[in-house]
Short mmCIF file of C-alpha atoms and ligand atoms in Angstrom, two decimals:
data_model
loop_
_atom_site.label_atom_id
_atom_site.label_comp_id
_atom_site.label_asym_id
_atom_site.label_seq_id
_atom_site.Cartn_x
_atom_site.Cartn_y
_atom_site.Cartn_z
CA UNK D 1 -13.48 -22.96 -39.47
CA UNK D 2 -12.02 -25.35 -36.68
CA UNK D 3 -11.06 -23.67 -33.88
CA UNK D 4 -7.93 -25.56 -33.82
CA UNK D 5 -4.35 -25.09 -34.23
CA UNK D 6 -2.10 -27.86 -36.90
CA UNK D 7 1.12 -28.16 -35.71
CA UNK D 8 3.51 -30.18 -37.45
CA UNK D 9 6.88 -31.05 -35.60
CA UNK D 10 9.81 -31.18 -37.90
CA UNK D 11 11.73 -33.61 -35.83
CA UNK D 12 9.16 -36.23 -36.36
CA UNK D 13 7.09 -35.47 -39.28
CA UNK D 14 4.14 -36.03 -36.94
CA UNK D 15 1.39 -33.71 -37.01
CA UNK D 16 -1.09 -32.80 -34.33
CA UNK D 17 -4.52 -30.74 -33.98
CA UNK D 18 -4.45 -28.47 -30.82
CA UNK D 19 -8.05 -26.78 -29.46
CA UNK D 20 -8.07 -23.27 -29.62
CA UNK D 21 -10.35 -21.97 -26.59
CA UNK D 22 -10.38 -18.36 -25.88
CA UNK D 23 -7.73 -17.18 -27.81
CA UNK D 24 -5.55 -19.85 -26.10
CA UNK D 25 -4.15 -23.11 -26.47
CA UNK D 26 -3.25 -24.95 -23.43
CA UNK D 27 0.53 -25.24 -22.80
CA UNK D 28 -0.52 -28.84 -21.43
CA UNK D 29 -1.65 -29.58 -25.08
CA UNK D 30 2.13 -29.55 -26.20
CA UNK D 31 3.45 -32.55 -23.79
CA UNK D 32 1.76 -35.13 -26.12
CA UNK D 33 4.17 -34.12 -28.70
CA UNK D 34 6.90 -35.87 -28.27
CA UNK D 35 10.07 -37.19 -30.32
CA UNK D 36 10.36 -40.69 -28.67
CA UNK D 37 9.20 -42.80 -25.62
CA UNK D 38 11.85 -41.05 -23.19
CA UNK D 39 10.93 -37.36 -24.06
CA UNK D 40 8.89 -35.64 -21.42
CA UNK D 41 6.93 -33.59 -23.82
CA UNK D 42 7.20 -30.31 -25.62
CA UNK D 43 6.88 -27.30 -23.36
CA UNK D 44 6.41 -24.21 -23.88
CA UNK D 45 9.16 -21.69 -22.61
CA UNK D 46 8.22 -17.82 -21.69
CA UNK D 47 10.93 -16.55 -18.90
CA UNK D 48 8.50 -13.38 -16.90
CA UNK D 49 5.35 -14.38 -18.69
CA UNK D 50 5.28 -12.54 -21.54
CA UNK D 51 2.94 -14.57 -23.37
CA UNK D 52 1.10 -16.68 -20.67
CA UNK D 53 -2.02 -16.76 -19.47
CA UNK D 54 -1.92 -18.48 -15.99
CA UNK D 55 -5.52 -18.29 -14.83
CA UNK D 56 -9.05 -17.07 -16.26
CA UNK D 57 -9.84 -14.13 -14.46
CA UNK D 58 -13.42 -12.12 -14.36
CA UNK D 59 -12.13 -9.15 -12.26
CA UNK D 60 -9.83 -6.91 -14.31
CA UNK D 61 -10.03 -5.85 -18.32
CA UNK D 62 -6.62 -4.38 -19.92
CA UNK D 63 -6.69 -3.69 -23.28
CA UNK D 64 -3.00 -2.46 -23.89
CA UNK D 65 -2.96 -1.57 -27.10
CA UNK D 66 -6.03 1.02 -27.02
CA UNK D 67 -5.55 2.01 -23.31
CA UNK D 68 -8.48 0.54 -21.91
CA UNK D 69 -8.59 -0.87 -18.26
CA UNK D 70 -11.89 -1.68 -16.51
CA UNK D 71 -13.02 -3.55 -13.52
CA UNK D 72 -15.66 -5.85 -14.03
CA UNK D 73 -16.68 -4.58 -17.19
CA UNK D 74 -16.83 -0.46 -15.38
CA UNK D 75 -14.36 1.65 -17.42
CA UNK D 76 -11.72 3.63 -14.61
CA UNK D 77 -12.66 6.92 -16.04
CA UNK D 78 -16.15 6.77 -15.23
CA UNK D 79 -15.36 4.51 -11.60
CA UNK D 80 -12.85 7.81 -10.83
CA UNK D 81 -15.40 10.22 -11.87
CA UNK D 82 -18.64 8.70 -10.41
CA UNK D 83 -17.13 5.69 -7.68
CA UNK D 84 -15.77 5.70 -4.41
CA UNK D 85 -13.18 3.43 -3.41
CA UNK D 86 -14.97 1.21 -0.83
CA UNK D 87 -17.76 1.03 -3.28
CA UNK D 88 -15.09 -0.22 -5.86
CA UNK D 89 -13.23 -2.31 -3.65
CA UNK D 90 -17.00 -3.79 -3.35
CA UNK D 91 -17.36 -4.36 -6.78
CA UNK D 92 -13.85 -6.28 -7.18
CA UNK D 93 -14.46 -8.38 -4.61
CA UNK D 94 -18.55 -9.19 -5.32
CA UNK D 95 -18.41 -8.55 -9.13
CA UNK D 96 -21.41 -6.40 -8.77
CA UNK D 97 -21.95 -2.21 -7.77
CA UNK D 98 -23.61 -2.73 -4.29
CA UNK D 99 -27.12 -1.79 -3.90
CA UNK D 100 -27.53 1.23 -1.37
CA UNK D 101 -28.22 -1.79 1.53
CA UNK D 102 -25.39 -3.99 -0.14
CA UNK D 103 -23.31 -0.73 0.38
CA UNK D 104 -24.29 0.31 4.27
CA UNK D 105 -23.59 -2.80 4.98
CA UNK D 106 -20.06 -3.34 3.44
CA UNK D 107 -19.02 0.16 4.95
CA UNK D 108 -20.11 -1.16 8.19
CA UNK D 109 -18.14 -4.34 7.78
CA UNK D 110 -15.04 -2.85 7.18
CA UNK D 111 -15.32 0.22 9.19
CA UNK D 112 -15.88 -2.02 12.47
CA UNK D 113 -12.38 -3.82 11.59
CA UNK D 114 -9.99 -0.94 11.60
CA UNK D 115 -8.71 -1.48 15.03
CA UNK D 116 -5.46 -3.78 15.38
CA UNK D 117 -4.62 -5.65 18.06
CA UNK D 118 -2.40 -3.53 20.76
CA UNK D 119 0.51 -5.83 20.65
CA UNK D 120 0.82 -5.20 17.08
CA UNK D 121 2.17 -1.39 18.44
CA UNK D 122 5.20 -3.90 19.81
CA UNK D 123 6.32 -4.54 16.71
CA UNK D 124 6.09 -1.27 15.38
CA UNK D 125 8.54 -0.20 18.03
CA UNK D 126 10.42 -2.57 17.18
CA UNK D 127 11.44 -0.92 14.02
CA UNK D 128 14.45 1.11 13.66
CA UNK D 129 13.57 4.52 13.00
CA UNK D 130 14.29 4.94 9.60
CA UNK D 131 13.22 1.58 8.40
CA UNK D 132 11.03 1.68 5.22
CA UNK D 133 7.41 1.99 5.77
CA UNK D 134 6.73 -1.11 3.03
CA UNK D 135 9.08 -3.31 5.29
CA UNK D 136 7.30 -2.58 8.11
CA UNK D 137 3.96 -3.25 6.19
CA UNK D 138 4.67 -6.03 4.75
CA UNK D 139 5.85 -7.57 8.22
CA UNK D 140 3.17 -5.84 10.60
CA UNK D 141 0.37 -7.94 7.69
CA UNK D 142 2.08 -10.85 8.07
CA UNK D 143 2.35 -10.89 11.78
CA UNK D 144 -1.47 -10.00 11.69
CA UNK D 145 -1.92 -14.20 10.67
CA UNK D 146 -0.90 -15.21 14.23
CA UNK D 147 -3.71 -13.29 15.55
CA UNK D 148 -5.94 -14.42 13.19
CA UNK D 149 -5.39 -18.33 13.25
CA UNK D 150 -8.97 -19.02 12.12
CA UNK D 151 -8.35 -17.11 8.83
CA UNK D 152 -6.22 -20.69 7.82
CA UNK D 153 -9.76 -22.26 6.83
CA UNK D 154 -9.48 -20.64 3.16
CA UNK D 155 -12.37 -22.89 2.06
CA UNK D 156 -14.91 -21.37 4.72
CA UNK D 157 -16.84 -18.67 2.73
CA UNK D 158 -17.24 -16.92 6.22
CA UNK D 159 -13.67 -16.92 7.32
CA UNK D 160 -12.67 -15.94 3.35
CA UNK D 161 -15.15 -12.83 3.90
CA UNK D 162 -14.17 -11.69 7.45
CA UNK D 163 -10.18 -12.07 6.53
CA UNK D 164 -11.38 -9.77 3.49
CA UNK D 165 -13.04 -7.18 5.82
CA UNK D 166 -10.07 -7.31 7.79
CA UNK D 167 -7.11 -6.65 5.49
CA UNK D 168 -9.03 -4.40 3.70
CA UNK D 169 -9.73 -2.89 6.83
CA UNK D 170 -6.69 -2.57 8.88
CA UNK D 171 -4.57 -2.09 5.81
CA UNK D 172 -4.84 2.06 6.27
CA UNK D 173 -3.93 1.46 9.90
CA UNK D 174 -0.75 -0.24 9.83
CA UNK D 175 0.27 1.92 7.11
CA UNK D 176 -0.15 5.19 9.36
CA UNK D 177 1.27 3.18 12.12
CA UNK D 178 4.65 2.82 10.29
CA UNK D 179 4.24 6.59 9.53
CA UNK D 180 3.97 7.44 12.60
CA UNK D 181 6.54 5.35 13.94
CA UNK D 182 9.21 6.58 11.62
CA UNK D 183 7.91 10.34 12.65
CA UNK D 184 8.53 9.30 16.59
CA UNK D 185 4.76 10.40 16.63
CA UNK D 186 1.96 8.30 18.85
CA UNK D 187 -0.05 6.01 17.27
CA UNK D 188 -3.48 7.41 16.27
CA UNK D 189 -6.46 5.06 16.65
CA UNK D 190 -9.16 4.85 13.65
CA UNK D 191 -12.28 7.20 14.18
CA UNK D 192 -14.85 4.98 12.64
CA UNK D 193 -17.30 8.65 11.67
CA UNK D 194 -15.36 9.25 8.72
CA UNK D 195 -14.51 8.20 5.10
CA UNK D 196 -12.17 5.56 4.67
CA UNK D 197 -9.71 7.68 3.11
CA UNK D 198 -10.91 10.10 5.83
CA UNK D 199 -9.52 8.09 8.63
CA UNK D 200 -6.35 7.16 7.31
CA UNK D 201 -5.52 11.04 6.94
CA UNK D 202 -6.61 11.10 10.20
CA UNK D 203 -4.58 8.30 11.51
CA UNK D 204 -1.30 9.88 9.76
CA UNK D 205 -1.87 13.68 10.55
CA UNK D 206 -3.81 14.11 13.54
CA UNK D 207 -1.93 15.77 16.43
CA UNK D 208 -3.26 17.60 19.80
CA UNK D 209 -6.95 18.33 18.13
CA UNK D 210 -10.03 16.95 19.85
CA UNK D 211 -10.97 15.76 16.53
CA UNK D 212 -9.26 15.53 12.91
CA UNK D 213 -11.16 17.37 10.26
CA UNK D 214 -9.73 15.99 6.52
CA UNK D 215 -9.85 18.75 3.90
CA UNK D 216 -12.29 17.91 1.18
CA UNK D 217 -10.58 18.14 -1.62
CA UNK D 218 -7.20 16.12 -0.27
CA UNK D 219 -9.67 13.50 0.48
CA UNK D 220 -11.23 13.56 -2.81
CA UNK D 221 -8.00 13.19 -4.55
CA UNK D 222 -7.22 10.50 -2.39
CA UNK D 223 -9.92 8.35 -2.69
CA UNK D 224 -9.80 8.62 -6.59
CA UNK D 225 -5.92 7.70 -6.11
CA UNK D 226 -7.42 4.77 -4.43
CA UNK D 227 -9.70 4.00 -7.05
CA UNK D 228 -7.16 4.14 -9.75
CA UNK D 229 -4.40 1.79 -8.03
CA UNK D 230 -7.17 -0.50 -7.08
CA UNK D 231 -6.82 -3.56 -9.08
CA UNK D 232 -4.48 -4.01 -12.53
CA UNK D 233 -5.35 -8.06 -13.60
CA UNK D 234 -2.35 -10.15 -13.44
CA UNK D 235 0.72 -7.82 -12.69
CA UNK D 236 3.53 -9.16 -10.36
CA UNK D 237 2.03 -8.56 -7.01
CA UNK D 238 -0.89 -10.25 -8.25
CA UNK D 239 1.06 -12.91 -9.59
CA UNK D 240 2.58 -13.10 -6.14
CA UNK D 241 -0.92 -13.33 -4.40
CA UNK D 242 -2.22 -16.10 -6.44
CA UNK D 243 0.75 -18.28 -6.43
CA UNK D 244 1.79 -17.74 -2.51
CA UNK D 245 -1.97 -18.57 -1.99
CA UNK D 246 -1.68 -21.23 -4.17
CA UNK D 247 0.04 -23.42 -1.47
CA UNK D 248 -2.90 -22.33 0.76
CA UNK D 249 -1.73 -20.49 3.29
CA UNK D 250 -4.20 -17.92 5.03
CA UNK D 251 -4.83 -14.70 3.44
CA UNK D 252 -2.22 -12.88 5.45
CA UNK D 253 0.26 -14.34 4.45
CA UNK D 254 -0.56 -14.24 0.71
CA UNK D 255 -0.81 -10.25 1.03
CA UNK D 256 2.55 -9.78 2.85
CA UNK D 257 4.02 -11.75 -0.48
CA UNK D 258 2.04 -9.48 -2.67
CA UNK D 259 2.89 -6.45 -0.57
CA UNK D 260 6.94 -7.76 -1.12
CA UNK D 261 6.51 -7.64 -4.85
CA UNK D 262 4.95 -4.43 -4.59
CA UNK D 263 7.70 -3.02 -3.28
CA UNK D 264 10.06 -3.34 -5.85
CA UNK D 265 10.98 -0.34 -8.52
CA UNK D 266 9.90 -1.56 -11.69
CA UNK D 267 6.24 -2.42 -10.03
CA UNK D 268 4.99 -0.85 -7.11
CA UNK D 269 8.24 1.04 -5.44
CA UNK D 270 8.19 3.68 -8.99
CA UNK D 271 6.08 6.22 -7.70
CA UNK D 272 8.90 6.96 -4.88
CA UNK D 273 11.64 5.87 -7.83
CA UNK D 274 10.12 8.69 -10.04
CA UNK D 275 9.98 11.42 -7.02
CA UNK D 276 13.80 10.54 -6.22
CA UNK D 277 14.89 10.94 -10.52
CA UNK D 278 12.75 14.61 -10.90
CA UNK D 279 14.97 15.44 -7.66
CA UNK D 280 17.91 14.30 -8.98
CA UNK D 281 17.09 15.72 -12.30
CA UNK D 282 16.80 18.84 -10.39
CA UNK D 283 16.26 21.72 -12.98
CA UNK D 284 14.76 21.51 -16.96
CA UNK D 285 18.06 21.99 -18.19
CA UNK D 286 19.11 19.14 -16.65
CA UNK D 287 16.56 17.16 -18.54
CA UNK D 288 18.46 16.78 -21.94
CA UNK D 289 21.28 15.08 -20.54
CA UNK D 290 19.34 12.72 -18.39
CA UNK D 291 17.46 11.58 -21.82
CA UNK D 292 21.01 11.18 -23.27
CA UNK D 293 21.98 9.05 -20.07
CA UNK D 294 18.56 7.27 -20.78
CA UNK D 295 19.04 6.51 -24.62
CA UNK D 296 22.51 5.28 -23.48
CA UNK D 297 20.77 2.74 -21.39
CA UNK D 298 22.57 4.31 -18.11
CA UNK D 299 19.06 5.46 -16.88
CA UNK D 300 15.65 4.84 -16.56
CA UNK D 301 12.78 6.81 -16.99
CA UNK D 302 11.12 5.73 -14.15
CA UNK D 303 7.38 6.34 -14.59
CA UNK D 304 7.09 5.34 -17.95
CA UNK D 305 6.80 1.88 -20.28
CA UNK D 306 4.35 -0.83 -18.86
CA UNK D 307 4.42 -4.30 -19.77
CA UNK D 308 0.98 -4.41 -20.99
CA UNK D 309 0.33 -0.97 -22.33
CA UNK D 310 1.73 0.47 -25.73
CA UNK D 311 -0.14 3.40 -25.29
CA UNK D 312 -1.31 6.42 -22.99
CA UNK D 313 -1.97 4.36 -19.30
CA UNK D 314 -5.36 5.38 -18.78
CA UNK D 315 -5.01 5.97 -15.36
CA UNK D 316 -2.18 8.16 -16.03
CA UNK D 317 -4.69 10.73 -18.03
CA UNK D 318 -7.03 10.58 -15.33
CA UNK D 319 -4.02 11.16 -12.89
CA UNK D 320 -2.42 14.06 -14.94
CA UNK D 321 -6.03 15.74 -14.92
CA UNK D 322 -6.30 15.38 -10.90
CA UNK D 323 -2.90 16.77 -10.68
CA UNK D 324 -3.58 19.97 -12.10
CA UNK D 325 -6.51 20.38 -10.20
CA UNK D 326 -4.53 19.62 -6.78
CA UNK D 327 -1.96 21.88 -8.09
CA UNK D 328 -4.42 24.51 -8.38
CA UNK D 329 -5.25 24.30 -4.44
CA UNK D 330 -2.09 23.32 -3.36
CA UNK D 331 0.19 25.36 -5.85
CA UNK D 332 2.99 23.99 -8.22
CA UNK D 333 6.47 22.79 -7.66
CA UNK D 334 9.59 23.04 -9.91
CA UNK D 335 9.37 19.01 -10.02
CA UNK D 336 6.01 19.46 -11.64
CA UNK D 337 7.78 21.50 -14.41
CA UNK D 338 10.45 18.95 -14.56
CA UNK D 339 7.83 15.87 -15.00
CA UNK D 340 5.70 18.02 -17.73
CA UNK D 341 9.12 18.93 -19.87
CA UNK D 342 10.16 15.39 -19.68
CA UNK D 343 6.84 14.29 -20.63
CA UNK D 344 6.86 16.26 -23.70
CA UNK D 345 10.03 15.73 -24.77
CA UNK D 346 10.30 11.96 -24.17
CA UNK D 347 6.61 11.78 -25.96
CA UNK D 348 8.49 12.68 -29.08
CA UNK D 349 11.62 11.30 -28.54
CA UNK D 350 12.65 8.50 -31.21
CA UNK D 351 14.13 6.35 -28.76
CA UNK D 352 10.19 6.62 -26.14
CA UNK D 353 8.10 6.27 -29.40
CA UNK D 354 10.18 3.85 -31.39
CA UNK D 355 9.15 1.51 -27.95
CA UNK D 356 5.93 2.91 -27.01
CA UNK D 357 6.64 4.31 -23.95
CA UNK D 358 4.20 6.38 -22.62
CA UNK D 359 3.42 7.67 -18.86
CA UNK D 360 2.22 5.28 -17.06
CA UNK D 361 0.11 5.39 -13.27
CA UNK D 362 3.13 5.85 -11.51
CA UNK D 363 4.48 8.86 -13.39
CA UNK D 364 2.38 12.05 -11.39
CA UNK D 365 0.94 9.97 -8.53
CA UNK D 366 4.10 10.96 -6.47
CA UNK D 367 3.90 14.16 -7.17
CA UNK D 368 0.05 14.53 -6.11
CA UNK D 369 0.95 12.67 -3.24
CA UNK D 370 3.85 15.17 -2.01
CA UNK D 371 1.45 18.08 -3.02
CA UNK D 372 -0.73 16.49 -0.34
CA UNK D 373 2.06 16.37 2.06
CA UNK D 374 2.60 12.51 2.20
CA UNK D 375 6.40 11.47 2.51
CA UNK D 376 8.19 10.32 -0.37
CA UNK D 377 9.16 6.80 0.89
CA UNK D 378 5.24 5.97 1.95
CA UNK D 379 4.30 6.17 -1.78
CA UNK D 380 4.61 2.23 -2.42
CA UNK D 381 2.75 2.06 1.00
CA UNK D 382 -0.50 4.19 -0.68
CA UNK D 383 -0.31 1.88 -3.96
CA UNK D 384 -0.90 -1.37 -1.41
CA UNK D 385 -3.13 0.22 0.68
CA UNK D 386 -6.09 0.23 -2.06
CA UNK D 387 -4.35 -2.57 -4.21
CA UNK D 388 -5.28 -5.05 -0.96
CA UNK D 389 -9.01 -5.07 -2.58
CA UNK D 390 -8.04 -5.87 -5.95
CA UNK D 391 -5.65 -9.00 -4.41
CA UNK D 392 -7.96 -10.36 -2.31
CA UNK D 393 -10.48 -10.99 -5.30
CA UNK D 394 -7.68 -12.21 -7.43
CA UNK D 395 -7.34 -14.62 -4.54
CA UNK D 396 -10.63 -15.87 -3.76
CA UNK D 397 -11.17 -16.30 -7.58
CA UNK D 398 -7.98 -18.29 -7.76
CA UNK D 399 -9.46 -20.53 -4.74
CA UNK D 400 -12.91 -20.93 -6.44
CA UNK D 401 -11.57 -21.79 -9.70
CA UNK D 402 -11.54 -25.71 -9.97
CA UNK D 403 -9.02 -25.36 -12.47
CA UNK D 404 -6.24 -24.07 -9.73
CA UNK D 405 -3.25 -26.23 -8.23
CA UNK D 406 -0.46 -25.25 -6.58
CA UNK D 407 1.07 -22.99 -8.83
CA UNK D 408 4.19 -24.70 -9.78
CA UNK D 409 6.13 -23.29 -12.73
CA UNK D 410 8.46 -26.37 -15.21
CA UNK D 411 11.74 -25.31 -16.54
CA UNK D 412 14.70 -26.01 -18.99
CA UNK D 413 17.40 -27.36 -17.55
CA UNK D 414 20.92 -26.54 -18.74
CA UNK D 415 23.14 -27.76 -15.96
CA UNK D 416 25.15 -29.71 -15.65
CA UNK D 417 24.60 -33.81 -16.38
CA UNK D 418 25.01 -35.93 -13.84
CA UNK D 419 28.71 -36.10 -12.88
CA UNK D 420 30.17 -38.20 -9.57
CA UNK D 421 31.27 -36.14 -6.60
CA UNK D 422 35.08 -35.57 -6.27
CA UNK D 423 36.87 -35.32 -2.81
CA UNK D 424 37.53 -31.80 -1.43
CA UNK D 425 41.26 -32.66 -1.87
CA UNK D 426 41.05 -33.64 -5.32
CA UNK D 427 39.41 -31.08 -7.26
N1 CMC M 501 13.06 3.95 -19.47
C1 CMC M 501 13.91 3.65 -20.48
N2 CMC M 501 13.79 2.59 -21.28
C2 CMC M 501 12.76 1.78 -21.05
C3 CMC M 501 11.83 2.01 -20.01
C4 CMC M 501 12.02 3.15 -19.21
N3 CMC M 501 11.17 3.44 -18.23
N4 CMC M 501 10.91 1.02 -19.99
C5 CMC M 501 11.25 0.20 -20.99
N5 CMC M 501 12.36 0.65 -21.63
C6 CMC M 501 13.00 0.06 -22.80
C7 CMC M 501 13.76 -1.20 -22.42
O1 CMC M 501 15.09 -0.91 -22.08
C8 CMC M 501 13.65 -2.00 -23.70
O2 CMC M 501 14.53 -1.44 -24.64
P1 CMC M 501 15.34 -2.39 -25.66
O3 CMC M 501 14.27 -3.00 -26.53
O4 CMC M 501 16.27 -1.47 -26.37
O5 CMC M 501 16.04 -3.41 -24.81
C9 CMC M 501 12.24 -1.67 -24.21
O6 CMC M 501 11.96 -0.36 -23.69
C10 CMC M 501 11.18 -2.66 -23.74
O7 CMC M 501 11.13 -2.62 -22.32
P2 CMC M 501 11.13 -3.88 -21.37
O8 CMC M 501 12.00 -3.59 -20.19
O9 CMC M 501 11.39 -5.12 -22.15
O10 CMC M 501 9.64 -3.86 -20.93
P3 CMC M 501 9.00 -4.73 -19.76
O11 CMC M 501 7.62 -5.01 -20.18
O12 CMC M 501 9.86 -5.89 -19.42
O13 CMC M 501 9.05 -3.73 -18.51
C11 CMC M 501 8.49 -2.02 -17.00
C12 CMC M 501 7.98 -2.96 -18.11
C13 CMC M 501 7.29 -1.28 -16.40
C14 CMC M 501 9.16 -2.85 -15.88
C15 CMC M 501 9.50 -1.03 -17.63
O14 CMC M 501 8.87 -0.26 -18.64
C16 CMC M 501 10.13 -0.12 -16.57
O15 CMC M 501 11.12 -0.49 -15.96
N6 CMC M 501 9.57 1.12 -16.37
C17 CMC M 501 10.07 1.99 -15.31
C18 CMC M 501 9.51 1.54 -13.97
C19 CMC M 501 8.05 1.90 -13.82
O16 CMC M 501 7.63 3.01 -14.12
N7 CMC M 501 7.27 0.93 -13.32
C20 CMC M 501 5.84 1.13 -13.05
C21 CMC M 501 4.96 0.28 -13.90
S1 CMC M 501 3.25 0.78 -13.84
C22 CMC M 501 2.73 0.53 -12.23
C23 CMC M 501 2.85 -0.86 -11.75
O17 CMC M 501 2.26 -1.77 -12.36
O18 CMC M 501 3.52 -1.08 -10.77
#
């Protein structure tokens, strides 16, 4: 059998033979077909993407329907179980599990870029108090390109891995900068003898101790968190990393955009959105008429539905699993209750099943992450933190791929024709 797709256009009675390549036929394939000489060419129209591919990708695996995601072939379950994050962020970036060399050598790399440059605390200060720790992310990572004007040669392999050390580096820092700032507490600078996760707790919680001591099993939990959020294929902040760095700006800049679509509530800003409804929520009786409010399309159930899977998000299970453990050391909360009645009853609601809504990442990360005392509104901040690996080699695979342009979307015009302009007086 060909692997080709017969398309006859009814307009013309024409027919044409379109190659079928990896489950794909190229959207570039349609402009031949055309009704006369002054038609541009069929195109194909799919408003958010819901049935585009826009790249070839070797980094992330989602298979939506069976809730499977793995990174470079490694299913999440086992990477959470067995992985640590720098070792994963490794293997997005490289494609391959370091060897133990590989590994000392990557930990070094990134653990000698932590430090930010001091002016950088300027515009921290700068901040009002209560501004949003993403904002001030997302700004402080974009104002890290002036420093950094090198990090413009994109095609230098050596300036590509150093701005990749960086960012993945100094990501943790900035984050407990804007912490810290929003506390009124100083600035802690990165002690360089301990974990990655390590040193951001220590960057966000250490106060008049000689030295900051992380507990174990918060750091555990946190680097697994880390693990899970690390990379998720072509999702909107993704999206937003390949096409900003499309134009070829420097790395920086691409991760600010990324971090910008992070933010939002439907992607990246949910864990917080999901923290804020169990709140609101308030008590398990209050659940049924929520779900009412939700079937009446006046709510959301934040935390649940993904575009991609129709099924259990695996990194939910392994998420619901940690958060019983943490629970166990840290003790429960009534919002726990809340999010396990909801679960259950949404699971086998008619409206939730009917659409395949299931739990999805964002759905008990908050409420690990308030168990281990981190503030509600730095909960999109932890999702970019770890996420930074999984851009950067959705990046430098979009540069490497000869394939890439500018990314550059078409659309259907419905306007208005061309018309002559009318005097302000006469219209
Ligand atoms: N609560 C209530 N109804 C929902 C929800 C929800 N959380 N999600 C989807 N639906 C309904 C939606 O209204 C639509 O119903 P109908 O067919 O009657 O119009 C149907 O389910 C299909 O949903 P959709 O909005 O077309 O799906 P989408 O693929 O465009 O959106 C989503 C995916 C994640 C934006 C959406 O499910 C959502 O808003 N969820 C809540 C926010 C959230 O938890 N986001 C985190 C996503 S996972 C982490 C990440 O990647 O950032």
């Amino acid at each position: 059998m060909p692997d080709t797709l017969t398309v006859t256009d009814n307009r013309t009675g024409r027919t044409y033979e379109l190659p079928v390549a990896n489950g794909a036929v190229r959207a570039t394939d349609l402009r031949q077909i055309r009704v006369d000489d002054n038609d541009n060419g069929l195109m194909s129209y799919d408003p958010a993407f819901l049935n585009t591919a826009s790249c070839v990708s070797r980094v992330t695996y989602i298979d939506g329907d069976r809730g499977i995601l793995l990174y470079r072939g490694y299913p999440i379950e086992e990477l959470a179980e067995k992985s640590t994050f720098l070792e994963t962020a490794y293997l997005l970036v490289h494609g391959e599990l370091p060897t133990a060399v590989q590994e000392r050598e990557w930990t070094h790399d990134i653990t000698i870029h932590t430090m930010v440059h001091e002016n950088i605390k300027r515009f921290m200060d700068g901040f009002h108090h209560d501004a949003h720790p993403m904002g001030m992310l997302l700004s402080t990572v974009g104002a890290l390109s002036t420093f950094y004007p090198q990090a413009t040669r994109i095609h230098d392999e050596e300036q590509r891995r150093t701005s990749i050390w960086r960012l993945i580096a100094k990501m943790p820092t900035l984050a407990a900068m804007a912490y810290r700032h929003s506390m009124g507490f100083p600035y802690v600078y990165p002690d360089n003898d301990l974990s990655y996760v390590g040193n951001f707790l220590n960057m966000m919680f250490k106060m008049v101790e000689p030295r900051y001591q992380p507990a174990p099993e918060i750091e555990h939990a946190l680097d697994v968190l880390f693990i899970l959020h690390a990379d998720h294929e072509q999702n909107c902040s993704a999206n937003a990393m390949r096409s900003v760095g499309s134009s070829e700006p420097d790395p920086y800049s691409a991760t600010a955009a990324a971090i910008a679509a992070l933010y939002g509530p439907l992607h990246g800003g949910a864990n917080e959105a999901v923290l804020r409804m169990l709140e609101r929520i308030g008590t398990r009786d209050a659940i049924p008429e929520f779900l009412a409010g939700v079937r009446a399309g006046r709510e959301r159930l934040m935390g649940f539905g993904h575009r991609v899977y129709k099924n259990y998000d695996p990194r939910a299970k392994v998420i619901k699993r940690m958060a019983e453990q943490v629970f166990s050391v840290t003790g429960t909360t009534p919002l726990l209750d809340i999010a396990l009645e909801l679960e259950k009853i949404a699971l086998e609601d008619e409206y939730f099943v009917s659409r395949k809504l299931y739990p999805n990442v964002d759905f008990y990360s908050g409420l690990i992450y308030q168990a281990l005392n981190l503030p509600t509104d730095m909960f999109p901040v932890l999702f970019a933190i770890p996420r930074t690996a999984g851009w950067l080699s959705q990046w430098e695979e979009m540069l490497l791929d000869k394939e890439q342009r500018i990314a550059r979307p078409r659309q259907v015009y419905l306007g208005p024709e061309r018309r002559p302009y009318v005097a302000i007086g006469q219209r």
